[in-house]
CSV table of C-alpha atoms in Angstrom, one decimal:
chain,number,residue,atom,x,y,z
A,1,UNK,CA,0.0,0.0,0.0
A,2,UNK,CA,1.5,3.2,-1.0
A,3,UNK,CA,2.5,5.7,1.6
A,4,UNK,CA,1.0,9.0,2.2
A,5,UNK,CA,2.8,11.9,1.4
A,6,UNK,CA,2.4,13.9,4.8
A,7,UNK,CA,1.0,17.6,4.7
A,8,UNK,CA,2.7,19.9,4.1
A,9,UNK,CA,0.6,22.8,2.8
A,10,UNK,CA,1.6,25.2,6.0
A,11,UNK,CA,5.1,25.4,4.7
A,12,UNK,CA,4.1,28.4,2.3
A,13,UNK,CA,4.0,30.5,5.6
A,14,UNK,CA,7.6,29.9,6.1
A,15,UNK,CA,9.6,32.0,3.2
A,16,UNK,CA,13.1,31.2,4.3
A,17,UNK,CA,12.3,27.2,4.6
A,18,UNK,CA,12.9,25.2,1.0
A,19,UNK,CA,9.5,23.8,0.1
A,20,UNK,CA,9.5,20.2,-0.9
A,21,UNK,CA,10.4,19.7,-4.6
A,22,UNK,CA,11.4,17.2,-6.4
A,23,UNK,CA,14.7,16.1,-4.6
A,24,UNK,CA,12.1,15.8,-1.7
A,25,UNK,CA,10.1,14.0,-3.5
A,26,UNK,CA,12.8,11.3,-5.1
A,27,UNK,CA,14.2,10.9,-1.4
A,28,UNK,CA,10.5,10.2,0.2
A,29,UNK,CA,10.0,6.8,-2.8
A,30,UNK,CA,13.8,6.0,-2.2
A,31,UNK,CA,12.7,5.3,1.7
A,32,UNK,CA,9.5,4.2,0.4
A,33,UNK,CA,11.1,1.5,-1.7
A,34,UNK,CA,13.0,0.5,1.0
A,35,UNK,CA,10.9,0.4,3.4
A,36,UNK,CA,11.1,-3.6,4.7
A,37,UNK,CA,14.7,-2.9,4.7
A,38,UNK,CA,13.9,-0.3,7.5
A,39,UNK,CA,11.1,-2.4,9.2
A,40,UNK,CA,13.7,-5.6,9.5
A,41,UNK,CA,16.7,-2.7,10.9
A,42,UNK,CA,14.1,-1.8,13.7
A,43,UNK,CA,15.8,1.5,14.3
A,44,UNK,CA,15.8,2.7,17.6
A,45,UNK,CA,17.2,6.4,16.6
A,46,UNK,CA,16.3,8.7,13.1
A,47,UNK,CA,18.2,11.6,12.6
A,48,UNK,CA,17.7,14.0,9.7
A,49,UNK,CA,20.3,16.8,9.5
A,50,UNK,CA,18.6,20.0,8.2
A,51,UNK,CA,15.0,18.6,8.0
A,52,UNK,CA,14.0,22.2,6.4
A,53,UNK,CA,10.2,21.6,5.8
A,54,UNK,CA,10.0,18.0,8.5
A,55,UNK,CA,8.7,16.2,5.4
A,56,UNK,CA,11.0,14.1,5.1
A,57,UNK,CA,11.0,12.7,9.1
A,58,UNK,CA,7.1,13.1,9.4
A,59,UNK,CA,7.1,10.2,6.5
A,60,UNK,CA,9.6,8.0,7.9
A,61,UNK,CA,7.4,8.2,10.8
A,62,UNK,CA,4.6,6.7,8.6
A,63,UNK,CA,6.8,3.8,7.8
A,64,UNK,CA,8.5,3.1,10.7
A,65,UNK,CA,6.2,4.3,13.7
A,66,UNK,CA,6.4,5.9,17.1
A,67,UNK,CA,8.2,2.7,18.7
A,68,UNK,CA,11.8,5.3,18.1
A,69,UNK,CA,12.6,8.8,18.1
A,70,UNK,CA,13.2,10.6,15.3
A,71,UNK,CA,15.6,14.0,15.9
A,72,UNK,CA,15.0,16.3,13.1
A,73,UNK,CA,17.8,19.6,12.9
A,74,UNK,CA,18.5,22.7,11.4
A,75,UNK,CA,20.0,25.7,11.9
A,76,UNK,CA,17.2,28.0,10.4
A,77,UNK,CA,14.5,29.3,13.3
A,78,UNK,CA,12.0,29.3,11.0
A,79,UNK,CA,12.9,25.5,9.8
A,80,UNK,CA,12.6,24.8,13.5
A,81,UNK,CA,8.9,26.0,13.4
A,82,UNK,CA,7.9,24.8,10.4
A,83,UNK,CA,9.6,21.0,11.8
A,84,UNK,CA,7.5,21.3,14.9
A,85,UNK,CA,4.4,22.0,13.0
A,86,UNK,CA,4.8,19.5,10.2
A,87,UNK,CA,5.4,16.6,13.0
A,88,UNK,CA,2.2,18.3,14.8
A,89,UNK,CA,-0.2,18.2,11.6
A,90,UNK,CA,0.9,14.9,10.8
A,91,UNK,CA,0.5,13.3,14.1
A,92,UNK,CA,3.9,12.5,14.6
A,93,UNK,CA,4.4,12.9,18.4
A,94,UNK,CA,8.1,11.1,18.4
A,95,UNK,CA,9.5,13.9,16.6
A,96,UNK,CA,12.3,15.7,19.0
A,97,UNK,CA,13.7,19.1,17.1
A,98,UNK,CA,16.7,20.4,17.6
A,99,UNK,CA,18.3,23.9,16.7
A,100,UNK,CA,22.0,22.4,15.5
A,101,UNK,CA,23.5,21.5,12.5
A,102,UNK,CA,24.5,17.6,13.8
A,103,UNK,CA,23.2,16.6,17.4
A,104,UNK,CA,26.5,15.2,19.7
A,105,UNK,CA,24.8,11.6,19.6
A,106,UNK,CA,28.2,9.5,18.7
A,107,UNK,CA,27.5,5.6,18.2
A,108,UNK,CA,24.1,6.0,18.4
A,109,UNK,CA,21.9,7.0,14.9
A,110,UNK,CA,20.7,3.8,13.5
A,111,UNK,CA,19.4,6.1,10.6
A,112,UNK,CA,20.8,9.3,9.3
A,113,UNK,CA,19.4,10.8,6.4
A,114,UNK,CA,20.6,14.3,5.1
A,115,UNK,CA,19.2,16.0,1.9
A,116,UNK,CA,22.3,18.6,2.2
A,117,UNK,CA,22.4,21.8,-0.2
A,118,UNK,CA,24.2,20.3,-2.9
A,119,UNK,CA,24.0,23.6,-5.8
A,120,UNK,CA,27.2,24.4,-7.6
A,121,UNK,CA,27.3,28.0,-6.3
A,122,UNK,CA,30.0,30.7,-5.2
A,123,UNK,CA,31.8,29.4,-1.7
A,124,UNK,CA,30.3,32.6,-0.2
A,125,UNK,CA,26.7,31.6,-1.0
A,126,UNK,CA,27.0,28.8,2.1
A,127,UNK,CA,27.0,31.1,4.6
A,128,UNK,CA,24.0,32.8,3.6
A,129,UNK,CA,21.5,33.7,6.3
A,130,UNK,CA,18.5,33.3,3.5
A,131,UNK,CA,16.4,31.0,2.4
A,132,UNK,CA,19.9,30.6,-0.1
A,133,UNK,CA,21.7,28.5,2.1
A,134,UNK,CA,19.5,25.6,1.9
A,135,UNK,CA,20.6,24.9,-1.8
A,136,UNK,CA,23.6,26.2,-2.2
A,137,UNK,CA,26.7,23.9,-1.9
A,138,UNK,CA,29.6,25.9,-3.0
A,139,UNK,CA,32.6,24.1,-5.2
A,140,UNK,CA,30.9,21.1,-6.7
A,141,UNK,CA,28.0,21.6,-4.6
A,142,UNK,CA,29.9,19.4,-2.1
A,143,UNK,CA,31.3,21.8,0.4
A,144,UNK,CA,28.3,21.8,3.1
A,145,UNK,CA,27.8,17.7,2.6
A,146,UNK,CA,32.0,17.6,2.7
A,147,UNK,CA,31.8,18.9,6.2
A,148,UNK,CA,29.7,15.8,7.4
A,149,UNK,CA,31.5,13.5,6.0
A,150,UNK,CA,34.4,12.7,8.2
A,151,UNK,CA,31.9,12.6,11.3
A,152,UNK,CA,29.4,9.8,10.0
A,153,UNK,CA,31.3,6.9,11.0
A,154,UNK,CA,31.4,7.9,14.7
A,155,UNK,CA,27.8,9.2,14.9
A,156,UNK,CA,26.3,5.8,13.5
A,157,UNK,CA,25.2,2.9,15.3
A,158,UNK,CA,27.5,-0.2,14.1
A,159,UNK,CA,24.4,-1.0,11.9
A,160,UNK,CA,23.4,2.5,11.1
A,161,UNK,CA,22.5,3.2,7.8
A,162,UNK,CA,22.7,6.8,6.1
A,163,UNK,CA,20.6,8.1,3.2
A,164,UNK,CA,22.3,11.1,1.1
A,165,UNK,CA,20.6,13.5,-1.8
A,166,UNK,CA,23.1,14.1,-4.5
A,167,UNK,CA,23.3,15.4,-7.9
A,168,UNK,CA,25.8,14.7,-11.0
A,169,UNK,CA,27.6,17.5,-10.6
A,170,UNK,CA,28.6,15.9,-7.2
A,171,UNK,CA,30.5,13.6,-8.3
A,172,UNK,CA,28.3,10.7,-6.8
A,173,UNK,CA,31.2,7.9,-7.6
A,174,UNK,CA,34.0,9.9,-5.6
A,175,UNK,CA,31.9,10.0,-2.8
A,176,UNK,CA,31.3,6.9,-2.8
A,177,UNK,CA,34.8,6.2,-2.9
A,178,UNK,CA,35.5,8.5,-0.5
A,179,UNK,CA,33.0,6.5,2.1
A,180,UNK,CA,35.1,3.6,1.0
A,181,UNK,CA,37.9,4.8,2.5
A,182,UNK,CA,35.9,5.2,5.9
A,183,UNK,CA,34.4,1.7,6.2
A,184,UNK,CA,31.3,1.9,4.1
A,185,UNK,CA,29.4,0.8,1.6
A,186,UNK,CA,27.5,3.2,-1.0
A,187,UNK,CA,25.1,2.2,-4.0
A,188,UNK,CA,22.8,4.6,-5.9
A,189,UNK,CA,19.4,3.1,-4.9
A,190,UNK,CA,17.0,5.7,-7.1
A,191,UNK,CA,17.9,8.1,-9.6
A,192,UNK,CA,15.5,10.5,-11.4
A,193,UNK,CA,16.1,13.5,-14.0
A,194,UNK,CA,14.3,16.7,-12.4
A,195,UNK,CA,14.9,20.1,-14.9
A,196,UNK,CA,18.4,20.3,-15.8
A,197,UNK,CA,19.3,18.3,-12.5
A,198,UNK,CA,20.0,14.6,-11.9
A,199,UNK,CA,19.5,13.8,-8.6
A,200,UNK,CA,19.9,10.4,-7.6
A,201,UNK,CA,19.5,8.6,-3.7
A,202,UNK,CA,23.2,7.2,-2.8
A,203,UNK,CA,23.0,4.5,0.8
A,204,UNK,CA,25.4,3.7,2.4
A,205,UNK,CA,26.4,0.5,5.1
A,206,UNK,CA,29.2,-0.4,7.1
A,207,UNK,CA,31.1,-3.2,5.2
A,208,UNK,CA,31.2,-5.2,7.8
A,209,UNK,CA,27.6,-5.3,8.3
A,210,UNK,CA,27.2,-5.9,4.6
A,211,UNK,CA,29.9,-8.6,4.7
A,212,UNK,CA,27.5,-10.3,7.5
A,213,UNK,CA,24.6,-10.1,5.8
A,214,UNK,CA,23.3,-8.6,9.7
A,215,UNK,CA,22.3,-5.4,11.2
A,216,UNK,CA,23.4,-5.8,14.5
């Protein structure tokens, strides 16, 4: 049975908060598609770093439940409002948010998703204070997701999974490479053309959990 899309027709009020498009929409029938994978990890913790609209954590709640806690973040005040009132209209009442750009939960995110700015821009468009700094990703459009990175080995669970937005001009096979290097696993799960951008889902696992065949 297909998944609702939560609502999300409040975000309008919220000018400085991206609106879900069609990145958004790509990432919600990536986790769709894998939702049994989900079901069978039996999370415990959900993290989305810069949740912007809550969309995106208000739908994993649909697939996975209120049996964990989903921690949604962003560094935008109005993102944090529009978070609280998506998980609000949506019923979602396991939905914790958090004014931060990456919560100090080390070891313990059994799912991290992150649809990062990831728009070829000017470096100095990253530090906007606008509505701007939810798209734009500098060099390559990889300087905001570069930051992360490094960290995501130490903030996952040892069967933590983690769900990236990125498009061509990325360089999607580097960073996969580059995850190679820090123990992981990553595989292009959906890919779509959207405009004059091709956005695809990259996952990524912990080769040793892969190598298992396990999740825990």
């Amino acid at each position: 049975m297909e998944i609702p899309t939560p609502i999300f027709s409040h975000v309008k009020n919220y000018p400085d908060v991206y609106e879900p498009a069609e990145d958004t929409f790509l990432l919600l029938d990536a986790l769709e598609k894998d939702k049994e994978f989900l079901k069978n990890l039996k999370p415990v913790l959900s993290v989305e770093i810069g949740g912007g609209s809550g969309v995106v954590t208000s739908f994993l709640n649909e697939i996975l439940g209120d049996s964990l806690l989903y921690i949604c973040t962003d560094l935008n005040p109005q993102a944090i409002q529009c978070i609280a009132e998506t998980a609000e209209v949506n019923h979602n009442y396991s939905t914790e948010v958090v004014q931060s750009d990456l919560p100090r939960l080390n070891g313990l995110v059994d799912l991290l998703v992150f649809n990062p700015p990831y728009v070829v821009t000017p470096p100095a468009e990253i530090d906007s204070s606008d509505i701007a700094s939810s798209w734009a990703g500098g060099t390559r459009g990889r300087m905001v997701m570069d930051r992360l990175f490094p960290q995501v080995p130490s903030l996952l669970s040892k069967r933590g999974i983690f769900y990236l937005v990125v498009i061509k001009e990325n360089d999607p096979e580097e960073i996969c490479s580059v995850f190679e290097s820090l123990g992981f696993r990553g595989e292009s799960i959906m890919s779509r053309q959207a405009g004059p951008e091709h956005l695809s889902i990259l996952k990524f696992t912990r080769l040793q959990c892969t190598a298992s065949g396990k999740n825990d």
